[in-house]
Short mmCIF file of N, CA, C and O in Angstrom, two decimals:
data_model
loop_
_atom_site.label_atom_id
_atom_site.label_comp_id
_atom_site.label_asym_id
_atom_site.label_seq_id
_atom_site.Cartn_x
_atom_site.Cartn_y
_atom_site.Cartn_z
N MET A 1 -22.57 26.29 -11.79
CA MET A 1 -21.28 26.22 -11.71
C MET A 1 -20.60 25.11 -12.13
O MET A 1 -21.60 24.14 -11.98
N ALA A 2 -19.55 24.69 -12.86
CA ALA A 2 -18.78 23.75 -13.65
C ALA A 2 -18.62 22.77 -11.62
O ALA A 2 -17.97 23.32 -11.06
N ALA A 3 -18.44 21.43 -12.36
CA ALA A 3 -18.07 20.83 -11.08
C ALA A 3 -16.13 20.62 -11.01
O ALA A 3 -16.04 20.70 -12.42
N PRO A 4 -15.20 20.07 -10.56
CA PRO A 4 -15.18 20.48 -10.64
C PRO A 4 -13.40 19.79 -11.01
O PRO A 4 -14.67 18.14 -11.00
N CYS A 5 -12.99 19.58 -11.85
CA CYS A 5 -12.16 18.94 -12.37
C CYS A 5 -10.78 18.16 -11.92
O CYS A 5 -10.02 18.50 -11.04
N ARG A 6 -11.10 17.10 -11.52
CA ARG A 6 -10.85 16.43 -11.73
C ARG A 6 -9.07 15.59 -12.03
O ARG A 6 -9.32 14.81 -12.72
N ARG A 7 -7.75 15.63 -12.00
CA ARG A 7 -7.28 15.16 -12.82
C ARG A 7 -6.12 14.19 -12.45
O ARG A 7 -6.35 13.17 -10.51
N ARG A 8 -6.16 12.32 -12.62
CA ARG A 8 -6.22 11.49 -12.05
C ARG A 8 -4.55 11.59 -11.85
O ARG A 8 -4.08 10.72 -11.01
N ASP A 9 -3.64 12.36 -11.98
CA ASP A 9 -2.46 12.43 -11.64
C ASP A 9 -1.97 13.67 -10.71
O ASP A 9 -1.37 13.41 -9.87
N HIS A 10 -2.78 12.79 -9.78
CA HIS A 10 -3.13 13.92 -8.12
C HIS A 10 -2.56 12.47 -7.49
O HIS A 10 -2.26 11.37 -7.43
N PRO A 11 -1.57 13.85 -6.73
CA PRO A 11 -0.74 13.19 -5.90
C PRO A 11 -0.86 12.00 -4.62
O PRO A 11 -0.29 10.91 -4.10
N TYR A 12 -2.15 12.35 -4.60
CA TYR A 12 -2.87 11.13 -2.89
C TYR A 12 -2.95 10.29 -4.08
O TYR A 12 -3.58 9.27 -2.92
N ARG A 13 -3.55 9.81 -5.46
CA ARG A 13 -3.93 8.66 -6.16
C ARG A 13 -2.46 8.18 -6.55
O ARG A 13 -3.83 6.81 -7.37
N ARG A 14 -1.73 8.97 -6.57
CA ARG A 14 -0.72 8.03 -7.37
C ARG A 14 -0.54 6.25 -6.43
O ARG A 14 -1.34 5.77 -5.29
N PRO A 15 -0.87 5.68 -7.73
CA PRO A 15 0.07 3.33 -6.47
C PRO A 15 0.52 3.43 -6.16
O PRO A 15 1.31 3.93 -5.78
N ARG A 16 0.86 3.27 -5.19
CA ARG A 16 1.61 3.40 -4.44
C ARG A 16 2.27 1.43 -4.39
O ARG A 16 1.87 0.77 -4.53
N PRO A 17 3.78 1.42 -4.55
CA PRO A 17 3.66 -0.05 -4.87
C PRO A 17 4.47 -1.20 -2.54
O PRO A 17 4.52 -0.69 -2.66
N LEU A 18 2.42 -2.80 -3.69
CA LEU A 18 3.61 -2.79 -2.89
C LEU A 18 5.06 -2.99 -2.57
O LEU A 18 5.28 -4.14 -2.79
N HIS A 19 5.50 -3.10 -2.03
CA HIS A 19 6.92 -4.03 -1.60
C HIS A 19 6.91 -5.98 -0.76
O HIS A 19 7.56 -6.03 0.30
N LEU A 20 6.79 -6.24 -1.73
CA LEU A 20 6.51 -7.40 -0.44
C LEU A 20 6.97 -8.31 -1.67
O LEU A 20 6.75 -9.09 -3.37
N PRO A 21 7.78 -9.19 -1.56
CA PRO A 21 7.54 -10.62 -2.40
C PRO A 21 7.30 -11.09 -2.77
O PRO A 21 6.33 -12.18 -2.22
N LEU A 22 7.33 -11.12 -4.22
CA LEU A 22 6.48 -12.66 -5.76
C LEU A 22 6.55 -13.28 -6.19
O LEU A 22 7.98 -13.85 -6.38
N VAL A 23 6.17 -14.93 -5.47
CA VAL A 23 6.09 -16.71 -5.92
C VAL A 23 5.24 -16.82 -7.23
O VAL A 23 4.15 -16.50 -7.24
N ARG A 24 6.07 -17.39 -8.05
CA ARG A 24 5.27 -17.78 -9.53
C ARG A 24 4.96 -19.06 -8.87
O ARG A 24 5.09 -19.90 -8.08
N MET A 25 3.18 -19.74 -9.32
CA MET A 25 2.28 -20.89 -8.72
C MET A 25 3.85 -22.42 -9.39
O MET A 25 3.51 -23.29 -9.55
N GLU A 26 3.52 -21.74 -11.53
CA GLU A 26 4.57 -22.37 -11.66
C GLU A 26 5.66 -21.91 -12.03
O GLU A 26 5.69 -20.99 -12.41
N ALA A 27 6.19 -23.33 -13.98
CA ALA A 27 6.63 -22.27 -13.62
C ALA A 27 7.58 -21.69 -15.37
O ALA A 27 7.40 -21.26 -15.52
N SER A 28 6.16 -21.20 -15.48
CA SER A 28 5.88 -20.35 -16.80
C SER A 28 5.40 -18.72 -16.20
O SER A 28 5.42 -18.76 -15.07
N GLN A 29 6.30 -17.50 -17.71
CA GLN A 29 6.50 -16.61 -17.04
C GLN A 29 4.60 -16.16 -17.09
O GLN A 29 4.32 -14.77 -16.18
N LYS A 30 3.91 -16.54 -17.76
CA LYS A 30 2.18 -16.08 -17.75
C LYS A 30 1.26 -17.18 -16.75
O LYS A 30 0.00 -16.44 -16.58
N CYS A 31 2.17 -17.50 -16.01
CA CYS A 31 1.50 -17.84 -14.55
C CYS A 31 1.10 -17.20 -13.66
O CYS A 31 1.49 -15.85 -13.45
N ALA A 32 0.27 -17.97 -13.10
CA ALA A 32 -0.48 -16.79 -11.34
C ALA A 32 0.88 -15.83 -10.30
O ALA A 32 1.29 -17.06 -9.87
N LYS A 33 0.88 -15.54 -10.16
CA LYS A 33 2.01 -14.96 -8.66
C LYS A 33 0.81 -14.89 -7.33
O LYS A 33 -0.30 -14.23 -7.67
N GLY A 34 2.24 -15.12 -6.68
CA GLY A 34 1.17 -15.30 -5.01
C GLY A 34 1.61 -14.45 -4.05
O GLY A 34 2.59 -14.64 -4.54
N VAL A 35 1.50 -14.40 -2.94
CA VAL A 35 2.46 -13.56 -1.44
C VAL A 35 2.58 -14.52 -0.51
O VAL A 35 1.62 -14.97 -0.58
N HIS A 36 2.65 -15.18 -0.20
CA HIS A 36 3.27 -15.29 1.67
C HIS A 36 3.29 -15.30 1.86
O HIS A 36 2.55 -13.69 2.33
N ILE A 37 1.49 -15.75 3.30
CA ILE A 37 1.15 -15.62 3.86
C ILE A 37 2.17 -14.38 5.48
O ILE A 37 1.48 -13.20 5.44
N ASP A 38 2.80 -14.79 5.27
CA ASP A 38 3.93 -14.84 6.74
C ASP A 38 5.14 -12.93 6.02
O ASP A 38 3.85 -11.89 7.20
N ASP A 39 4.25 -13.15 4.66
CA ASP A 39 5.25 -11.66 4.64
C ASP A 39 4.37 -10.17 4.14
O ASP A 39 4.56 -9.53 4.98
N LEU A 40 2.99 -11.43 4.03
CA LEU A 40 1.98 -10.41 3.84
C LEU A 40 1.41 -9.87 5.21
O LEU A 40 0.93 -8.31 5.51
N ALA A 41 1.52 -10.62 6.19
CA ALA A 41 1.60 -10.27 7.84
C ALA A 41 2.58 -9.13 8.27
O ALA A 41 1.56 -8.48 9.15
N GLU A 42 3.77 -9.43 7.27
CA GLU A 42 4.05 -8.87 8.43
C GLU A 42 4.43 -7.60 7.84
O GLU A 42 4.48 -5.98 9.00
N TYR A 43 3.94 -6.88 6.77
CA TYR A 43 3.63 -5.98 5.80
C TYR A 43 2.76 -4.82 6.39
O TYR A 43 2.79 -4.07 6.35
N LEU A 44 1.32 -6.08 6.40
CA LEU A 44 0.01 -5.16 7.62
C LEU A 44 0.20 -4.78 8.77
O LEU A 44 0.32 -3.96 9.09
N ASP A 45 1.59 -5.53 9.02
CA ASP A 45 2.13 -5.08 10.66
C ASP A 45 2.77 -3.89 10.61
O ASP A 45 2.61 -2.69 11.21
N LYS A 46 3.66 -3.93 9.94
CA LYS A 46 4.73 -2.59 9.70
C LYS A 46 3.22 -1.18 9.60
O LYS A 46 3.43 -0.28 9.73
N ARG A 47 2.03 -1.84 8.18
CA ARG A 47 1.70 -0.04 8.47
C ARG A 47 0.60 0.13 8.83
O ARG A 47 0.04 1.91 9.16
N ARG A 48 0.07 -0.52 10.09
CA ARG A 48 -0.44 -0.84 10.69
C ARG A 48 -0.49 0.29 11.68
O ARG A 48 -0.41 1.57 12.64
N ALA A 49 1.41 -0.22 12.22
CA ALA A 49 2.04 0.23 13.36
C ALA A 49 2.29 1.75 13.55
O ALA A 49 2.43 3.24 13.90
N ALA A 50 2.58 1.39 11.82
CA ALA A 50 2.99 3.87 11.19
C ALA A 50 1.65 4.30 11.24
O ALA A 50 1.30 5.58 11.49
N ALA A 51 0.41 3.65 10.91
CA ALA A 51 -0.86 4.42 10.68
C ALA A 51 -1.21 5.61 12.35
O ALA A 51 -2.49 5.77 12.46
N VAL A 52 -0.98 3.81 12.62
CA VAL A 52 -0.66 4.65 14.74
C VAL A 52 -0.02 5.32 15.21
O VAL A 52 -0.40 6.06 15.70
N LYS A 53 1.10 6.03 14.90
CA LYS A 53 1.67 5.85 14.89
C LYS A 53 1.64 7.64 14.63
O LYS A 53 1.83 8.87 15.36
N GLU A 54 0.52 7.64 13.37
CA GLU A 54 0.08 8.69 12.84
C GLU A 54 -1.79 9.46 13.62
O GLU A 54 -0.70 9.89 13.69
N CYS A 55 -1.69 8.77 13.79
CA CYS A 55 -3.25 9.32 14.62
C CYS A 55 -2.76 9.63 16.05
O CYS A 55 -3.00 10.12 15.81
N LEU A 56 -1.72 9.51 16.78
CA LEU A 56 -0.82 9.84 17.50
C LEU A 56 -0.84 11.42 17.37
O LEU A 56 -0.54 11.57 18.12
N GLN A 57 0.78 11.37 16.64
CA GLN A 57 0.96 12.43 15.86
C GLN A 57 0.23 13.58 16.11
O GLN A 57 -0.26 14.14 16.38
N LEU A 58 -1.13 12.77 15.09
CA LEU A 58 -1.79 13.86 14.71
C LEU A 58 -3.35 13.84 15.87
O LEU A 58 -3.43 15.42 15.95
N GLN A 59 -3.56 13.81 17.41
CA GLN A 59 -4.20 14.02 18.68
C GLN A 59 -3.15 14.76 19.27
O GLN A 59 -3.78 14.73 20.20
N GLY A 60 -2.20 14.95 19.35
CA GLY A 60 -1.16 15.62 20.36
C GLY A 60 -0.41 14.19 20.63
O GLY A 60 -0.01 14.94 22.01
N LEU A 61 -0.92 12.85 21.61
CA LEU A 61 -0.71 12.31 22.34
C LEU A 61 0.66 12.06 22.13
O LEU A 61 1.01 11.07 22.63
N ARG A 62 1.32 12.10 21.79
CA ARG A 62 2.70 10.95 21.27
C ARG A 62 3.79 13.19 20.76
O ARG A 62 3.12 13.08 19.72
#
């Protein structure tokens, strides 16, 4: 029996865009970009809160 073919465009495997403001390290367009630590922390806190809420809903606790 052959293994099932997995498509790359599966909806659960699509990369999700990170909605974070990027900051250029230098004036050049080819320079490295970074994210401010406060913006990253806020993003992670929101993602965690959403995951906890979903987990509680799946368990029937909320």
